[in-house]
Amino acid sequence: MINDCPGVAIYADPMIEKVFSNLMDNTLRHAGKATQVRISCNETEDGLVILYEDDGYGISDDDKELIFKPGIGQNTGFGLFLAREILAITGIAIREIGVYSEGAKFEILVPKGFFKAGEDA
């Protein structure tokens, strides 16, 4: 795993750990050929963009929004639904923006005021 987000603190519900745990679990369960996970951050004028990417199979365009619905999936069917709900508690959004067959790419949008970046984070 490659973490390109040093010095970033997010002010969110403590269950945010479950969000990243679920994303990693999904990579391990469903990405088959995945050999790498990368988390990167980019500060924009609107806030912080966190990308969670793997190099597995990816998610088809038809399933990009469906995967966030309750009861959808091969395990419990609540993982990404709950991830989205946990993030929404503090105004954070998540969506899948990857290209099918090139890997999954989840974009997490943290609004201004809900993160700190830099050496003192």
Coordinates of C-alpha atoms in Angstrom, one line a residue:
M1 CA 0.0 0.0 0.0
I2 CA 1.2 3.4 -0.9
N3 CA 0.1 6.4 1.3
D4 CA 0.7 9.7 -0.4
C5 CA -1.2 11.7 2.3
P6 CA 1.4 12.4 4.9
G7 CA 0.5 15.2 7.3
V8 CA -3.2 15.2 6.7
A9 CA -5.8 15.0 9.6
I10 CA -9.5 14.7 8.8
Y11 CA -12.1 15.9 11.3
A12 CA -14.7 13.2 10.9
D13 CA -16.7 10.6 12.8
P14 CA -14.3 8.1 14.4
M15 CA -15.9 5.4 12.3
I16 CA -14.0 6.8 9.3
E17 CA -11.5 4.0 10.0
K18 CA -14.3 1.5 9.0
V19 CA -14.6 3.3 5.6
F20 CA -11.0 2.7 4.7
S21 CA -11.1 -0.8 6.2
N22 CA -14.1 -1.6 4.0
L23 CA -12.4 -0.2 0.9
M24 CA -9.4 -2.4 1.6
D25 CA -11.6 -5.4 2.3
N26 CA -13.4 -4.8 -1.1
T27 CA -10.0 -4.7 -2.9
L28 CA -9.0 -8.0 -1.2
R29 CA -12.3 -9.7 -2.0
H30 CA -13.2 -8.4 -5.4
A31 CA -10.2 -6.9 -7.2
G32 CA -8.8 -10.3 -8.1
K33 CA -5.7 -9.2 -9.9
A34 CA -4.9 -6.2 -7.7
T35 CA -1.3 -5.9 -6.6
Q36 CA -1.3 -2.4 -5.3
V37 CA -3.4 0.2 -3.4
R38 CA -2.6 3.9 -3.4
I39 CA -4.1 6.6 -1.3
S40 CA -3.4 10.1 -2.4
C41 CA -4.6 13.6 -1.4
N42 CA -4.9 16.8 -3.2
E43 CA -6.0 20.1 -1.6
T44 CA -8.4 22.2 -3.8
E45 CA -10.2 25.4 -3.3
D46 CA -13.3 23.4 -2.3
G47 CA -11.5 21.2 0.2
L48 CA -9.5 18.0 0.2
V49 CA -9.8 15.2 -2.5
I50 CA -8.7 11.8 -1.2
L51 CA -8.3 9.1 -3.9
Y52 CA -8.3 5.4 -2.9
E53 CA -7.2 3.4 -5.9
D54 CA -6.4 -0.2 -6.7
D55 CA -5.2 -1.9 -9.8
G56 CA -7.7 -4.6 -9.9
Y57 CA -10.7 -5.2 -12.2
G58 CA -12.5 -2.0 -11.5
I59 CA -16.3 -1.3 -11.4
S60 CA -18.5 -1.1 -14.4
D61 CA -20.2 2.1 -15.2
D62 CA -23.6 0.5 -14.6
D63 CA -22.6 -0.4 -11.1
K64 CA -20.8 2.8 -10.0
E65 CA -23.8 4.2 -8.1
L66 CA -25.5 0.8 -7.4
I67 CA -22.6 -0.4 -5.2
F68 CA -23.6 2.3 -2.6
K69 CA -27.2 0.9 -2.3
P70 CA -28.1 -1.2 0.8
G71 CA -28.2 -4.9 0.2
I72 CA -26.1 -4.8 -2.9
G73 CA -22.9 -6.9 -3.1
Q74 CA -21.5 -10.3 -2.6
N75 CA -20.8 -10.2 1.2
T76 CA -23.3 -8.4 3.5
G77 CA -24.2 -5.8 0.9
F78 CA -24.0 -3.0 3.4
G79 CA -20.2 -2.1 3.3
L80 CA -20.2 0.8 0.8
F81 CA -23.7 1.9 1.8
L82 CA -22.5 2.3 5.4
A83 CA -19.2 3.9 4.3
R84 CA -21.2 6.6 2.4
E85 CA -23.5 7.1 5.5
I86 CA -20.5 7.3 7.9
L87 CA -18.8 10.0 5.7
A88 CA -22.1 11.9 5.2
I89 CA -22.3 12.5 9.0
T90 CA -19.6 15.2 8.6
G91 CA -20.4 16.3 5.1
I92 CA -17.9 14.1 3.3
A93 CA -18.9 12.6 0.0
I94 CA -17.7 9.4 -1.8
R95 CA -18.1 8.2 -5.3
E96 CA -16.4 5.7 -7.6
I97 CA -14.7 7.3 -10.6
G98 CA -12.4 4.5 -12.0
V99 CA -12.3 3.0 -15.4
Y100 CA -13.5 -0.5 -15.7
S101 CA -10.7 -3.0 -16.2
E102 CA -8.1 -0.5 -14.9
G103 CA -9.0 -0.7 -11.3
A104 CA -11.3 0.9 -8.7
K105 CA -10.9 4.5 -7.8
F106 CA -12.9 6.1 -5.0
E107 CA -12.9 9.8 -4.7
I108 CA -13.6 11.1 -1.2
L109 CA -14.4 14.8 -1.0
V110 CA -13.7 16.5 2.4
P111 CA -15.1 20.0 2.6
K112 CA -13.0 23.0 3.8
G113 CA -12.8 23.2 7.5
F114 CA -13.0 19.4 8.0
F115 CA -9.3 18.7 7.6
K116 CA -5.8 20.0 8.4
A117 CA -2.9 19.5 6.1
G118 CA 0.8 20.2 6.9
E119 CA 3.4 19.4 9.4
D120 CA 1.2 20.2 12.4
A121 CA -1.7 17.9 11.3

